[in-house]
């Protein structure tokens, strides 16, 4: 597609349930990023993929969070045993990985996650 | 640890005014500094990217400057329009494309 696509756009679930968030990057972008945007914390980096590997997982807030990317394209972010503090907008971005670090990141519209 | 701050947190101006948004960062060891806009309920739109070796970048009515030594960047918007109303975020690239974001400036341009 023309831009980064994220699904679902909204997700409401009960505390303790597992959720899966999906990101489909721009075609040809080898780098993919997940961020979380919440009222109290602003925009936080979660994880970065180069191809299918994740050299930087430093931003994942706990072991309930995991992410994978297959085929160098679609990525899923999974949150197990959700807690109310997981409520936030989860944003995905992608970029070309050439030219060192100087490639702009292109963002999807996010998934708004609400934990009841 | 890199920290990014944006001032002011909110700004309201009449249409046609020129305005400046400020961004400061604590660690000058950055690869680049990026400016984004975010509309309500939407993701981020990349506006300008200034590489660490550059002093400024321009796109249309937008001009962004970078002073690494003082840890500052500014976004200048000329002849503001109501369509410029949005939240503006700056982000410092600290390596491995990891962006550290400021808290944003919410801009309202009144007709």
mmCIF file of C-alpha atoms in Angstrom:
data_model
loop_
_atom_site.group_PDB
_atom_site.id
_atom_site.type_symbol
_atom_site.label_atom_id
_atom_site.label_comp_id
_atom_site.label_asym_id
_atom_site.label_seq_id
_atom_site.Cartn_x
_atom_site.Cartn_y
_atom_site.Cartn_z
ATOM 1 C CA UNK A 1 0.000 0.000 0.000
ATOM 2 C CA UNK A 2 0.941 3.676 -0.116
ATOM 3 C CA UNK A 3 1.502 4.095 3.610
ATOM 4 C CA UNK A 4 2.057 2.189 6.828
ATOM 5 C CA UNK A 5 -1.072 0.239 7.706
ATOM 6 C CA UNK A 6 -1.983 -0.756 11.251
ATOM 7 C CA UNK A 7 -4.807 -2.961 12.474
ATOM 8 C CA UNK A 8 -7.041 -2.896 14.325
ATOM 9 C CA UNK A 9 -7.480 0.871 14.580
ATOM 10 C CA UNK A 10 -9.180 0.453 17.940
ATOM 11 C CA UNK A 11 -9.111 -2.428 20.426
ATOM 12 C CA UNK A 12 -10.994 -2.717 23.695
ATOM 13 C CA UNK A 13 -10.283 -5.733 25.863
ATOM 14 C CA UNK A 14 -10.554 -6.919 29.418
ATOM 15 C CA UNK A 15 -7.642 -6.906 31.815
ATOM 16 C CA UNK A 16 -5.732 -10.171 31.679
ATOM 17 C CA UNK A 17 -6.460 -10.944 28.027
ATOM 18 C CA UNK A 18 -3.769 -11.197 25.346
ATOM 19 C CA UNK A 19 -3.811 -8.811 22.368
ATOM 20 C CA UNK A 20 -2.078 -8.800 19.001
ATOM 21 C CA UNK A 21 -1.421 -5.623 17.063
ATOM 22 C CA UNK A 22 -0.438 -5.729 13.411
ATOM 23 C CA UNK A 23 1.722 -3.443 11.278
ATOM 24 C CA UNK A 24 2.154 -3.597 7.512
ATOM 25 C CA UNK A 25 5.071 -1.337 6.483
ATOM 26 C CA UNK A 26 5.606 0.571 3.268
ATOM 27 C CA UNK A 27 6.758 -1.771 0.528
ATOM 28 C CA UNK A 28 10.546 -1.806 0.272
ATOM 29 C CA UNK A 29 11.152 -0.459 3.782
ATOM 30 C CA UNK A 30 13.483 -2.856 5.580
ATOM 31 C CA UNK A 31 13.400 -1.096 8.951
ATOM 32 C CA UNK A 32 10.318 -1.205 11.183
ATOM 33 C CA UNK A 33 9.687 0.423 14.560
ATOM 34 C CA UNK A 34 7.090 0.243 17.301
ATOM 35 C CA UNK A 35 6.318 3.159 19.616
ATOM 36 C CA UNK A 36 3.796 3.709 22.383
ATOM 37 C CA UNK A 37 2.051 7.032 22.965
ATOM 38 C CA UNK A 38 0.310 7.557 26.292
ATOM 39 C CA UNK A 39 -0.868 10.639 28.152
ATOM 40 C CA UNK A 40 1.544 10.285 31.000
ATOM 41 C CA UNK A 41 4.656 9.165 29.108
ATOM 42 C CA UNK A 42 4.488 10.854 25.714
ATOM 43 C CA UNK A 43 5.943 8.900 22.806
ATOM 44 C CA UNK A 44 8.227 6.019 23.800
ATOM 45 C CA UNK A 45 10.372 3.773 21.616
ATOM 46 C CA UNK A 46 9.566 0.074 22.072
ATOM 47 C CA UNK A 47 11.456 -2.009 19.511
ATOM 48 C CA UNK A 48 13.232 -1.781 16.166
ATOM 49 C CA UNK A 49 13.541 -4.409 13.407
ATOM 50 C CA UNK A 50 16.118 -4.524 10.657
ATOM 51 C CA UNK A 51 14.735 -7.173 8.316
ATOM 52 C CA UNK A 52 13.446 -9.928 10.587
ATOM 53 C CA UNK A 53 15.887 -9.350 13.422
ATOM 54 C CA UNK A 54 15.506 -6.987 16.337
ATOM 55 C CA UNK A 55 18.897 -5.528 17.329
ATOM 56 C CA UNK A 56 17.300 -3.203 19.866
ATOM 57 C CA UNK A 57 14.604 -4.467 22.226
ATOM 58 C CA UNK A 58 15.547 -2.078 24.986
ATOM 59 C CA UNK A 59 12.243 -0.233 25.025
ATOM 60 C CA UNK A 60 9.941 -3.181 25.717
ATOM 61 C CA UNK A 61 8.448 -2.332 29.133
ATOM 62 C CA UNK A 62 8.145 -5.890 30.460
ATOM 63 C CA UNK A 63 8.349 -9.556 29.465
ATOM 64 C CA UNK A 64 4.617 -9.445 28.722
ATOM 65 C CA UNK A 65 5.517 -7.558 25.546
ATOM 66 C CA UNK A 66 6.953 -9.321 22.509
ATOM 67 C CA UNK A 67 7.196 -8.589 18.810
ATOM 68 C CA UNK A 68 8.084 -10.492 15.711
ATOM 69 C CA UNK A 69 8.513 -9.802 12.062
ATOM 70 C CA UNK A 70 8.378 -12.433 9.357
ATOM 71 C CA UNK A 71 9.343 -12.259 5.709
ATOM 72 C CA UNK A 72 10.867 -8.845 6.273
ATOM 73 C CA UNK A 73 7.420 -7.298 6.062
ATOM 74 C CA UNK A 74 4.471 -7.556 8.458
ATOM 75 C CA UNK A 75 5.131 -7.254 12.174
ATOM 76 C CA UNK A 76 2.981 -8.151 15.158
ATOM 77 C CA UNK A 77 3.262 -6.734 18.656
ATOM 78 C CA UNK A 78 1.806 -9.042 21.297
ATOM 79 C CA UNK A 79 0.885 -8.036 24.821
ATOM 80 C CA UNK A 80 0.125 -10.906 27.174
ATOM 81 C CA UNK A 81 -1.983 -10.652 30.333
ATOM 82 C CA UNK A 82 -2.854 -7.031 29.613
ATOM 83 C CA UNK A 83 -2.915 -4.491 32.439
ATOM 84 C CA UNK A 84 -4.716 -1.160 32.596
ATOM 85 C CA UNK A 85 -1.415 0.708 32.311
ATOM 86 C CA UNK A 86 -1.005 -0.857 28.839
ATOM 87 C CA UNK A 87 -3.794 1.420 27.578
ATOM 88 C CA UNK A 88 -2.207 3.688 24.961
ATOM 89 C CA UNK A 89 -1.887 4.315 21.245
ATOM 90 C CA UNK A 90 0.619 1.938 19.670
ATOM 91 C CA UNK A 91 2.302 3.437 16.624
ATOM 92 C CA UNK A 92 4.288 1.645 13.967
ATOM 93 C CA UNK A 93 6.776 3.271 11.583
ATOM 94 C CA UNK A 94 8.957 2.091 8.739
ATOM 95 C CA UNK A 95 11.909 3.431 6.787
ATOM 96 C CA UNK A 96 14.585 2.550 4.296
ATOM 97 C CA UNK A 97 17.671 1.360 6.101
ATOM 98 C CA UNK A 98 20.238 2.694 3.677
ATOM 99 C CA UNK A 99 22.153 5.930 4.155
ATOM 100 C CA UNK A 100 23.103 5.213 7.722
ATOM 101 C CA UNK A 101 20.656 6.639 10.222
ATOM 102 C CA UNK A 102 19.431 9.517 8.061
ATOM 103 C CA UNK A 103 16.221 8.073 6.718
ATOM 104 C CA UNK A 104 12.904 9.609 7.794
ATOM 105 C CA UNK A 105 10.453 7.320 9.520
ATOM 106 C CA UNK A 106 6.934 7.049 8.125
ATOM 107 C CA UNK A 107 4.179 6.402 10.663
ATOM 108 C CA UNK A 108 0.861 4.600 10.579
ATOM 109 C CA UNK A 109 -2.241 5.995 12.287
ATOM 110 C CA UNK A 110 -1.817 3.679 15.260
ATOM 111 C CA UNK A 111 -3.898 1.230 17.253
ATOM 112 C CA UNK A 112 -5.767 2.746 20.201
ATOM 113 C CA UNK A 113 -5.747 0.075 22.925
ATOM 114 C CA UNK A 114 -8.096 0.351 25.895
ATOM 115 C CA UNK A 115 -7.901 -2.114 28.778
ATOM 116 C CA UNK A 116 -11.031 -2.296 30.922
ATOM 117 C CA UNK B 1 20.144 9.363 28.816
ATOM 118 C CA UNK B 2 18.866 11.669 26.097
ATOM 119 C CA UNK B 3 16.053 13.993 27.137
ATOM 120 C CA UNK B 4 14.150 16.208 24.717
ATOM 121 C CA UNK B 5 12.106 19.222 25.779
ATOM 122 C CA UNK B 6 9.774 21.407 23.744
ATOM 123 C CA UNK B 7 8.692 24.942 24.524
ATOM 124 C CA UNK B 8 6.014 26.212 24.524
ATOM 125 C CA UNK B 9 3.633 23.368 25.311
ATOM 126 C CA UNK B 10 0.825 25.224 23.562
ATOM 127 C CA UNK B 11 0.636 28.221 21.270
ATOM 128 C CA UNK B 12 -2.313 30.144 19.835
ATOM 129 C CA UNK B 13 -1.786 32.702 17.064
ATOM 130 C CA UNK B 14 -3.886 34.537 14.478
ATOM 131 C CA UNK B 15 -3.587 33.527 10.853
ATOM 132 C CA UNK B 16 -0.682 35.106 8.976
ATOM 133 C CA UNK B 17 1.754 35.302 11.873
ATOM 134 C CA UNK B 18 5.267 33.903 11.699
ATOM 135 C CA UNK B 19 6.105 31.654 14.629
ATOM 136 C CA UNK B 20 8.953 29.678 16.179
ATOM 137 C CA UNK B 21 8.773 26.365 18.015
ATOM 138 C CA UNK B 22 11.676 25.373 20.218
ATOM 139 C CA UNK B 23 13.264 21.992 20.916
ATOM 140 C CA UNK B 24 16.191 21.276 23.218
ATOM 141 C CA UNK B 25 18.103 18.055 23.839
ATOM 142 C CA UNK B 26 20.590 17.112 26.536
ATOM 143 C CA UNK B 27 23.048 14.899 24.613
ATOM 144 C CA UNK B 28 24.644 16.439 21.514
ATOM 145 C CA UNK B 29 25.716 13.018 20.175
ATOM 146 C CA UNK B 30 22.830 12.685 17.756
ATOM 147 C CA UNK B 31 22.675 11.432 14.165
ATOM 148 C CA UNK B 32 19.859 13.761 13.198
ATOM 149 C CA UNK B 33 16.942 15.797 14.508
ATOM 150 C CA UNK B 34 13.494 15.301 13.040
ATOM 151 C CA UNK B 35 10.330 17.388 13.170
ATOM 152 C CA UNK B 36 6.886 15.813 12.849
ATOM 153 C CA UNK B 37 3.309 17.022 12.969
ATOM 154 C CA UNK B 38 0.477 15.003 14.460
ATOM 155 C CA UNK B 39 -3.188 15.660 13.760
ATOM 156 C CA UNK B 40 -5.799 14.433 16.295
ATOM 157 C CA UNK B 41 -6.335 10.685 16.078
ATOM 158 C CA UNK B 42 -3.637 10.304 13.455
ATOM 159 C CA UNK B 43 -0.060 9.135 13.248
ATOM 160 C CA UNK B 44 2.958 11.354 12.737
ATOM 161 C CA UNK B 45 3.840 13.084 9.475
ATOM 162 C CA UNK B 46 7.524 13.729 8.874
ATOM 163 C CA UNK B 47 8.175 17.411 8.116
ATOM 164 C CA UNK B 48 11.934 17.912 8.128
ATOM 165 C CA UNK B 49 15.051 15.905 8.965
ATOM 166 C CA UNK B 50 18.299 17.744 9.748
ATOM 167 C CA UNK B 51 21.426 15.617 9.682
ATOM 168 C CA UNK B 52 23.996 16.224 12.410
ATOM 169 C CA UNK B 53 26.362 17.824 9.879
ATOM 170 C CA UNK B 54 23.724 20.282 8.666
ATOM 171 C CA UNK B 55 22.607 23.608 10.124
ATOM 172 C CA UNK B 56 19.143 23.893 8.602
ATOM 173 C CA UNK B 57 16.555 22.432 6.256
ATOM 174 C CA UNK B 58 13.706 24.137 4.437
ATOM 175 C CA UNK B 59 10.451 22.873 2.987
ATOM 176 C CA UNK B 60 7.963 25.423 1.719
ATOM 177 C CA UNK B 61 6.946 27.697 4.606
ATOM 178 C CA UNK B 62 8.876 25.567 7.110
ATOM 179 C CA UNK B 63 12.482 26.072 8.138
ATOM 180 C CA UNK B 64 14.231 24.019 10.787
ATOM 181 C CA UNK B 65 17.618 24.835 12.276
ATOM 182 C CA UNK B 66 20.006 22.753 14.348
ATOM 183 C CA UNK B 67 22.716 23.850 16.774
ATOM 184 C CA UNK B 68 24.230 20.644 18.135
ATOM 185 C CA UNK B 69 26.714 22.343 20.427
ATOM 186 C CA UNK B 70 23.972 24.132 22.339
ATOM 187 C CA UNK B 71 21.510 21.239 22.071
ATOM 188 C CA UNK B 72 18.822 23.260 20.311
ATOM 189 C CA UNK B 73 16.611 23.108 17.257
ATOM 190 C CA UNK B 74 13.930 25.508 16.102
ATOM 191 C CA UNK B 75 11.062 25.111 13.664
ATOM 192 C CA UNK B 76 10.063 28.344 11.962
ATOM 193 C CA UNK B 77 6.638 28.512 10.315
ATOM 194 C CA UNK B 78 6.083 31.475 8.013
ATOM 195 C CA UNK B 79 2.688 33.034 7.300
ATOM 196 C CA UNK B 80 0.768 30.551 9.454
ATOM 197 C CA UNK B 81 -2.555 29.151 8.235
ATOM 198 C CA UNK B 82 -5.458 27.436 10.062
ATOM 199 C CA UNK B 83 -4.407 24.193 8.367
ATOM 200 C CA UNK B 84 -1.133 24.364 10.302
ATOM 201 C CA UNK B 85 -3.062 23.663 13.526
ATOM 202 C CA UNK B 86 -1.676 20.408 14.947
ATOM 203 C CA UNK B 87 0.773 19.103 17.527
ATOM 204 C CA UNK B 88 4.407 19.486 16.495
ATOM 205 C CA UNK B 89 6.945 16.988 17.811
ATOM 206 C CA UNK B 90 10.711 17.013 17.573
ATOM 207 C CA UNK B 91 12.766 13.848 17.940
ATOM 208 C CA UNK B 92 16.475 13.209 18.382
ATOM 209 C CA UNK B 93 17.947 10.189 16.613
ATOM 210 C CA UNK B 94 20.358 8.644 19.097
ATOM 211 C CA UNK B 95 21.473 5.741 16.908
ATOM 212 C CA UNK B 96 19.967 2.581 15.410
ATOM 213 C CA UNK B 97 17.192 4.909 14.256
ATOM 214 C CA UNK B 98 15.977 5.123 17.854
ATOM 215 C CA UNK B 99 14.052 8.366 18.191
ATOM 216 C CA UNK B 100 13.682 10.151 21.510
ATOM 217 C CA UNK B 101 10.668 12.447 21.299
ATOM 218 C CA UNK B 102 9.827 15.705 22.981
ATOM 219 C CA UNK B 103 6.422 16.225 24.566
ATOM 220 C CA UNK B 104 5.202 18.392 21.698
ATOM 221 C CA UNK B 105 3.838 21.876 21.067
ATOM 222 C CA UNK B 106 0.102 22.129 20.411
ATOM 223 C CA UNK B 107 -0.435 24.876 17.824
ATOM 224 C CA UNK B 108 -3.753 26.586 17.090
ATOM 225 C CA UNK B 109 -3.948 29.072 14.226
ATOM 226 C CA UNK B 110 -7.161 31.086 14.233
ATOM 227 C CA UNK B 111 -8.693 32.459 11.023
#
